[in-house]
Amino acid sequence: MSFPDAHLNIAPYLAGDLSPEDRALFEAQLAADPNLRAELDDLRGLWESLGLLTAHDEHPSAALRARFYQRLNSLTRPEPTPSRFRFPTFALQFAGGFALLLIGLSLGRVAAPSSELAQLRAEVRGMRETVALSLLDRSSATARLQGVSYGQNWKDDSDRPGREITTALLSTLNHDSNVNVRLSSVDALQKFADDPAIRTALADALPIQDSPLVQISLIDALVQLHDTDALTQLRPLSLDPHANVNVRQRAKWALQKLQAN
Amino acid sequence: MSLIQAGDTAQLALLFERHHLALFRYLLHFTRNRAVTEDLVQDVFFRVLKYAATFDSAHSFKTWLYQLARNAHFDAIRKRRPEADPDLLATYRSADPMPEELFSRKQDVRLLQRALASLPEDKRDVLLLSRFHDMRYEDIATLLQCEVGAVKVRVHRALRQLRENFSSLSTERKTL
C-alpha cells in the first residue's frame, strides 16, 4: 500500500515537527508501506549525518560582542543637558590637551633630540593613563566605558599602559556594577594577555562573576588565548549545578577546545 | 521587542545575547567567511532597531529576525561586483579548515559539507532553517512567504538533492 504524499512528511517527522495527530497518521503509513520505510531509513542517515557538520558549532570572535556593545552604548548614551553656554566635556578637555601635545610631538620630531621625544611620549602616555584612571572612577557607566576604552587603545610597547591601568581594569572586571562595563574590560584585558598574571586573573574572575554574559565572555577569551591553565577553573564551572546552564555548556565547549589543542 | 518599540534601545542587548549565536551560524553557511558574517550579524541587530516599528507582535520574533538576516545577506551580495559572486565550492575550498580531527569519518564529513554547499541557495536555506535552527515549518513558510506544503516539498527535494550530490562526490572520490 502506498500513500502519494506521505514522503513529504519524512523531514518534518525527523525534525519532530508533526502534530501528534499527523505523527500518528504518518507512523501508520510507515507500518503499511515498506517503500516509505526504506526512504525514511535512507534520509534518516543523511539527516543525522548533517549533525556532524561543524559549521553549526562555530562561534564568533569576542570582537563581535565588543563591537556590538560599543555601538549600542553610543546609541543609548544620554544626550548632554542643553545649556546656554557650551563647556567642553571632561574627555574633550583632555582630548584638546592631547592634540596640543601631539602637535608638539610632531614639531619636536623635526628638531628635538630623541631623548626629548621619548620624554614627550612618556608624558602623553601618562596623561592618557590619568584620564583612564579618572574615568574608571566616575559614577557614570558611560564614563567608565570610556575609561576602559582609553585603557585598551594603544599601538605598541612604547605606548603600553602600566600596571596601574591593568590593576584598575581587573578591579573593574571584578567589581563594577555595570555588566557592559565589565564586558568591555574583558576585551581590554585581552590586549595584555601576554602577561601570564593577566591570564591567570581572567581565569580567576570566572567563579566570582554573577553575570552569565561576563562569564561567557571570559570563557571565550580564555579559549581565544589558548590558555590551558584555565582548565582548572573551567572544569568545576562546567559541573556546577548553580551556574547558568548556558555558562555550563560554554565551559564544556571550552574544555573540549582547550584539551584538543 | 515591545520595550524596544517604546524606545528602550538598551533592550537590544538581551535580544543579541539570545539570538546572535544562532544567527551567526545561519549566516556563516551562506557567506563561508567569519569576518563578513560577524559584520552581517551586527548589521542585522541594528536593523532590528531601524525597523522595529514594522514588527508585529502577533508573529514570531525569530522569524522576523531571520527575515532581516536574509535581507541583509542579499543586500551585501548586491553590493559586491558581479565577478565576485561566490562560487560556493571554491569558497569552501579556501575557507579555514574544519576541526575534523574530532570526527572519525573525516572525508565523509568534508564531502557532506561540499554537497550541502553545492545545493542551490533556496534549497540549502530551507534545509538549514529546519535542521539547524529549530524553525517550525509554519515559521519557515512565513519567512519564505509560501504555504507549509510548499516548505515540505522544498525540504524533501533539498534532502534528495543533497543525497544525490553526496553520492556523486563519493563516487568521484573513489575513482581518483
XYZ file of C-alpha atoms in Angstrom:
437
model
C 0.000 0.000 0.000
C 1.376 3.426 -0.840
C 0.454 6.967 0.148
C 1.190 9.563 -2.559
C 2.384 12.483 -0.474
C 3.482 10.694 2.698
C 7.180 11.079 1.751
C 6.785 14.855 2.213
C 6.324 14.198 5.925
C 9.654 12.389 6.294
C 11.661 15.537 7.020
C 9.154 17.098 9.455
C 8.893 13.697 11.149
C 12.681 13.586 11.589
C 12.626 17.191 12.796
C 9.857 16.443 15.295
C 7.637 18.984 13.592
C 4.482 16.919 13.078
C 1.448 17.400 15.282
C 0.545 14.372 17.416
C -2.288 13.522 15.015
C -0.125 13.839 11.895
C 2.628 11.872 13.577
C 0.254 9.014 14.403
C -1.032 9.001 10.818
C 2.496 9.024 9.386
C 3.557 6.135 11.613
C 0.540 4.150 10.484
C 1.563 4.867 6.878
C 5.097 3.733 7.658
C 3.785 0.454 9.055
C 1.815 -0.166 5.865
C 4.331 0.968 3.224
C 7.784 -0.700 3.045
C 8.986 1.763 0.377
C 8.158 4.654 2.682
C 10.070 2.933 5.497
C 13.066 2.421 3.226
C 13.073 6.071 2.180
C 12.792 7.160 5.812
C 15.770 4.990 6.786
C 17.771 6.367 3.877
C 17.041 10.012 4.662
C 17.354 9.492 8.426
C 21.012 8.590 7.923
C 21.561 11.762 5.929
C 19.588 13.882 8.425
C 21.675 12.585 11.322
C 24.904 13.000 9.384
C 24.100 16.675 8.946
C 24.554 16.886 12.687
C 28.234 16.070 12.181
C 28.823 19.260 10.258
C 30.834 21.636 12.373
C 29.610 24.926 11.000
C 26.777 24.795 13.477
C 29.326 24.586 16.306
C 31.120 27.704 15.123
C 31.404 30.669 17.476
C 32.036 34.273 16.549
C 35.078 36.064 17.913
C 34.864 38.109 21.111
C 35.186 41.192 18.893
C 31.604 40.774 17.669
C 30.174 41.273 21.128
C 32.565 44.107 21.936
C 31.752 45.985 18.730
C 28.036 45.442 19.241
C 28.086 46.860 22.763
C 30.278 49.783 21.795
C 27.850 50.688 19.039
C 24.807 50.135 21.255
C 26.303 52.223 24.030
C 26.962 55.047 21.594
C 23.251 54.965 20.704
C 21.968 54.769 24.263
C 24.318 57.367 25.725
C 22.107 60.126 27.219
C 22.156 63.449 25.443
C 24.057 66.149 27.351
C 21.832 68.659 29.150
C 21.459 71.642 26.853
C 22.987 74.736 28.283
C 23.228 78.325 27.180
C 27.000 78.134 27.322
C 28.760 75.174 25.766
C 31.553 73.871 28.004
C 33.779 71.095 26.776
C 33.225 67.720 28.448
C 35.860 66.227 30.697
C 37.104 63.936 27.927
C 37.047 66.739 25.342
C 39.253 68.870 27.564
C 41.860 66.151 27.747
C 41.457 65.405 24.042
C 42.288 69.040 23.441
C 45.333 68.630 25.643
C 46.378 65.526 23.724
C 46.003 67.366 20.444
C 48.296 70.141 21.619
C 50.785 67.615 22.900
C 50.675 65.679 19.622
C 51.273 68.884 17.688
C 54.225 69.441 19.976
C 55.452 65.914 19.281
C 55.164 66.430 15.531
C 57.123 69.654 15.719
C 59.544 68.033 18.118
C 60.227 65.241 15.658
C 61.810 67.824 13.368
C 64.104 69.434 15.879
C 64.130 67.649 19.226
C 66.680 65.089 20.202
C 65.351 61.526 20.622
C 65.573 61.709 24.431
C 63.202 64.675 24.494
C 60.907 62.835 22.107
C 60.834 59.815 24.384
C 60.043 62.106 27.278
C 57.163 63.691 25.369
C 55.783 60.256 24.503
C 56.009 59.244 28.141
C 54.098 62.377 29.082
C 51.364 61.573 26.550
C 51.127 58.060 27.875
C 50.979 59.369 31.422
C 48.187 61.798 30.540
C 46.218 59.020 28.850
C 46.583 56.822 31.911
C 45.483 59.645 34.177
C 42.384 60.172 32.038
C 41.628 56.451 32.013
C 42.004 56.088 35.776
C 39.884 59.134 36.364
C 37.134 57.923 34.052
C 37.157 54.439 35.593
C 36.359 56.056 38.918
C 33.345 58.011 37.699
C 29.795 57.230 38.747
C 28.528 57.209 35.170
C 28.734 53.849 33.398
C 29.290 55.663 30.116
C 32.330 57.412 31.567
C 33.677 54.122 32.916
C 33.225 52.588 29.446
C 35.292 55.443 28.050
C 37.894 54.719 30.707
C 38.096 51.083 29.630
C 38.365 52.201 26.021
C 41.239 54.561 26.866
C 42.944 51.726 28.693
C 42.962 49.457 25.648
C 43.757 51.832 22.814
C 47.493 51.650 22.446
C 49.519 50.765 19.411
C 52.889 49.422 20.513
C 55.025 48.651 23.541
C 56.197 52.244 23.887
C 52.569 53.169 24.290
C 51.578 50.285 26.532
C 49.825 51.345 29.734
C 51.447 50.456 33.019
C 50.459 48.155 35.828
C 48.234 50.772 37.405
C 45.919 50.556 34.396
C 45.788 46.764 34.310
C 45.117 46.712 38.044
C 42.297 49.213 37.541
C 40.877 47.159 34.653
C 40.953 43.991 36.756
C 39.219 45.801 39.569
C 36.613 46.991 37.057
C 36.139 43.446 35.783
C 35.616 42.046 39.259
C 33.691 44.853 40.956
C 31.988 47.192 38.507
C 28.224 47.240 38.967
C 27.508 47.584 35.239
C 27.616 44.443 33.074
C 28.510 46.315 29.898
C 31.497 47.933 31.602
C 32.664 44.530 32.856
C 32.228 43.065 29.352
C 34.337 45.844 27.859
C 37.032 45.270 30.471
C 37.286 41.603 29.370
C 38.094 42.781 25.847
C 40.538 45.398 27.132
C 42.383 42.920 29.335
C 42.842 40.517 26.428
C 45.251 43.033 24.939
C 47.500 42.458 27.956
C 47.238 38.684 27.828
C 50.903 38.214 27.015
C 51.321 38.770 30.759
C 50.683 35.411 32.494
C 49.393 37.245 35.563
C 46.607 38.781 33.452
C 45.628 35.414 32.002
C 45.517 33.961 35.491
C 43.410 36.867 36.686
C 40.934 36.367 33.802
C 40.503 32.711 34.718
C 40.245 33.550 38.440
C 37.466 36.032 37.640
C 35.251 33.239 36.313
C 33.866 31.819 39.561
C 33.286 35.218 41.169
C 31.229 36.734 38.355
C 27.495 36.775 38.872
C 26.680 37.706 35.278
C 26.403 34.812 32.791
C 27.199 37.284 29.993
C 30.534 38.177 31.571
C 31.302 34.547 32.369
C 30.693 33.512 28.765
C 32.818 36.426 27.542
C 35.642 35.328 29.850
C 35.369 31.731 28.660
C 35.522 32.847 25.016
C 38.561 34.986 25.789
C 40.388 32.109 27.505
C 39.724 29.833 24.531
C 40.929 32.504 22.123
C 44.095 32.857 24.215
C 44.551 29.050 24.194
C 45.036 29.282 27.946
C 45.176 25.648 29.062
C 45.854 26.755 32.644
C 42.221 27.863 32.681
C 41.136 24.208 32.682
C 41.422 24.337 36.479
C 38.632 26.903 36.649
C 36.602 25.582 33.726
C 36.160 22.025 34.981
C 34.266 22.867 38.198
C 32.266 25.535 36.367
C 31.121 23.001 33.758
C 29.758 20.819 36.553
C 28.377 23.481 38.888
C 24.610 22.935 39.227
C 24.188 26.525 40.445
C 25.812 28.015 37.343
C 23.677 29.257 34.466
C 23.012 26.408 32.000
C 24.451 28.410 29.085
C 27.596 29.075 31.106
C 27.960 25.373 31.932
C 27.566 24.454 28.263
C 30.078 27.074 27.164
C 32.518 25.838 29.824
C 32.147 22.286 28.476
C 32.757 23.519 24.945
C 35.819 25.426 26.158
C 37.167 22.307 27.865
C 36.852 20.389 24.596
C 38.557 23.161 22.647
C 41.445 23.605 25.061
C 42.020 19.895 25.554
C 42.073 19.355 21.802
C 44.897 21.909 21.399
C 10.511 43.933 21.353
C 7.682 45.937 22.846
C 10.205 47.762 25.028
C 12.401 48.478 22.033
C 9.395 49.719 20.094
C 8.692 52.021 23.040
C 12.196 53.477 22.695
C 14.216 51.411 25.175
C 17.051 50.599 22.750
C 19.202 49.129 25.522
C 16.947 46.058 25.442
C 18.557 45.163 22.142
C 21.357 43.686 24.257
C 19.040 40.989 25.570
C 17.943 40.025 22.064
C 21.569 39.998 20.957
C 22.585 37.604 23.728
C 19.685 35.288 22.943
C 19.971 35.140 19.198
C 23.370 36.242 17.914
C 24.975 32.797 18.045
C 22.276 31.023 16.039
C 22.181 33.923 13.605
C 25.956 33.784 13.190
C 25.806 30.068 12.376
C 22.926 30.552 9.927
C 24.636 33.331 8.006
C 28.009 31.553 8.083
C 26.553 28.823 5.895
C 25.936 31.421 3.192
C 28.965 33.618 3.481
C 31.561 30.959 4.449
C 33.521 33.896 5.831
C 33.668 34.606 9.550
C 34.558 38.289 9.301
C 31.795 39.001 6.793
C 29.347 37.035 8.926
C 30.238 38.981 12.083
C 29.638 42.242 10.212
C 26.316 40.931 8.946
C 25.213 39.808 12.405
C 25.894 43.242 13.827
C 24.113 44.846 10.875
C 21.059 42.635 11.459
C 20.673 43.630 15.103
C 20.823 47.314 14.291
C 18.243 46.710 11.586
C 16.058 45.437 14.434
C 16.218 48.958 15.860
C 15.739 50.605 12.482
C 12.708 48.505 11.526
C 11.285 47.902 14.993
C 8.074 49.672 14.076
C 7.366 47.055 11.380
C 7.460 44.110 13.816
C 4.059 42.602 14.544
C 3.994 41.006 17.985
C 1.371 38.526 16.758
C 4.170 36.806 14.829
C 7.382 35.095 15.889
C 10.290 37.428 16.591
C 12.726 34.746 15.462
C 11.053 34.530 12.048
C 11.166 38.305 11.666
C 14.804 38.375 12.738
C 15.735 35.741 10.160
C 13.907 37.726 7.504
C 16.037 40.737 8.392
C 19.104 38.483 8.208
C 18.185 37.220 4.760
C 17.608 40.758 3.539
C 20.936 41.895 4.990
C 22.681 38.986 3.276
C 21.026 39.745 -0.077
C 21.890 43.441 0.257
C 25.509 42.506 0.928
C 25.590 40.265 -2.152
C 24.130 43.024 -4.344
C 26.899 45.382 -3.233
C 29.573 43.007 -4.482
C 30.841 43.250 -8.032
C 29.253 40.630 -10.321
C 32.530 38.796 -10.881
C 32.885 38.460 -7.096
C 29.690 36.410 -6.667
C 30.666 33.442 -4.520
C 31.406 30.100 -6.128
C 30.411 28.196 -3.054
C 32.621 25.196 -3.700
C 35.618 27.454 -4.279
C 34.746 29.393 -1.135
C 34.571 26.151 0.780
C 37.983 25.045 -0.511
C 39.550 28.331 0.553
C 37.787 28.525 3.913
C 39.507 27.758 7.192
C 39.727 24.009 7.668
C 37.067 22.481 9.850
C 38.264 20.881 13.101
C 37.778 17.467 11.530
C 40.155 15.724 13.954
C 37.099 15.460 16.211
C 35.385 13.126 13.770
C 36.389 9.678 12.683
C 34.893 9.866 9.146
C 36.822 12.948 8.073
C 36.399 12.582 4.369
C 32.675 11.854 4.517
C 32.120 14.943 6.621
C 34.055 17.027 4.118
C 32.096 15.573 1.227
C 28.811 16.167 3.011
C 29.816 19.785 3.613
C 30.643 20.172 -0.080
C 27.391 18.508 -1.073
C 25.475 20.938 1.160
C 27.415 23.930 -0.138
C 26.646 22.938 -3.727
C 22.881 22.926 -3.228
C 21.034 25.856 -4.773
C 20.706 28.582 -2.171
C 16.917 28.250 -1.812
C 17.165 24.512 -1.071
C 20.084 24.945 1.294
C 18.202 27.711 3.068
C 15.117 25.633 3.939
C 17.262 22.698 4.977
C 19.371 24.821 7.311
C 16.350 26.523 8.831
C 14.660 23.211 9.510
C 17.678 21.128 10.509
C 19.891 23.562 12.414
C 17.723 26.423 13.540
C 14.763 24.580 15.022
C 12.430 26.596 12.910
C 8.956 25.145 12.548
C 7.548 24.657 9.099
C 4.866 27.260 9.803
C 7.556 29.824 10.623
C 9.640 28.876 7.594
C 6.517 29.337 5.485
C 6.014 32.812 6.965
C 9.666 33.643 6.376
C 9.586 32.486 2.777
C 6.070 33.778 2.174
C 4.700 30.470 0.972
C 2.455 27.647 2.197
C 3.550 24.971 4.664
C 3.009 22.359 1.950
C 5.482 24.217 -0.284
C 8.051 24.168 2.524
C 7.619 20.400 2.896
C 8.165 19.943 -0.833
C 11.294 22.140 -0.815
C 12.835 20.411 2.202
C 12.176 16.966 0.743
C 13.670 17.972 -2.616
C 16.636 19.532 -0.815
C 17.296 16.302 1.073
C 17.060 14.207 -2.066
C 19.357 16.508 -3.990
C 21.766 16.531 -1.067
C 21.791 12.753 -1.131
C 22.466 12.765 -4.905
C 25.228 15.343 -4.562
C 26.842 13.384 -1.756
C 26.670 10.109 -3.719
C 28.130 11.818 -6.757
C 31.011 13.311 -4.762
C 31.667 9.979 -3.043
C 31.823 8.208 -6.398
C 34.142 10.913 -7.763
C 36.465 10.469 -4.778
C 36.624 6.708 -5.217
C 37.596 6.995 -8.892
C 40.503 9.360 -8.167
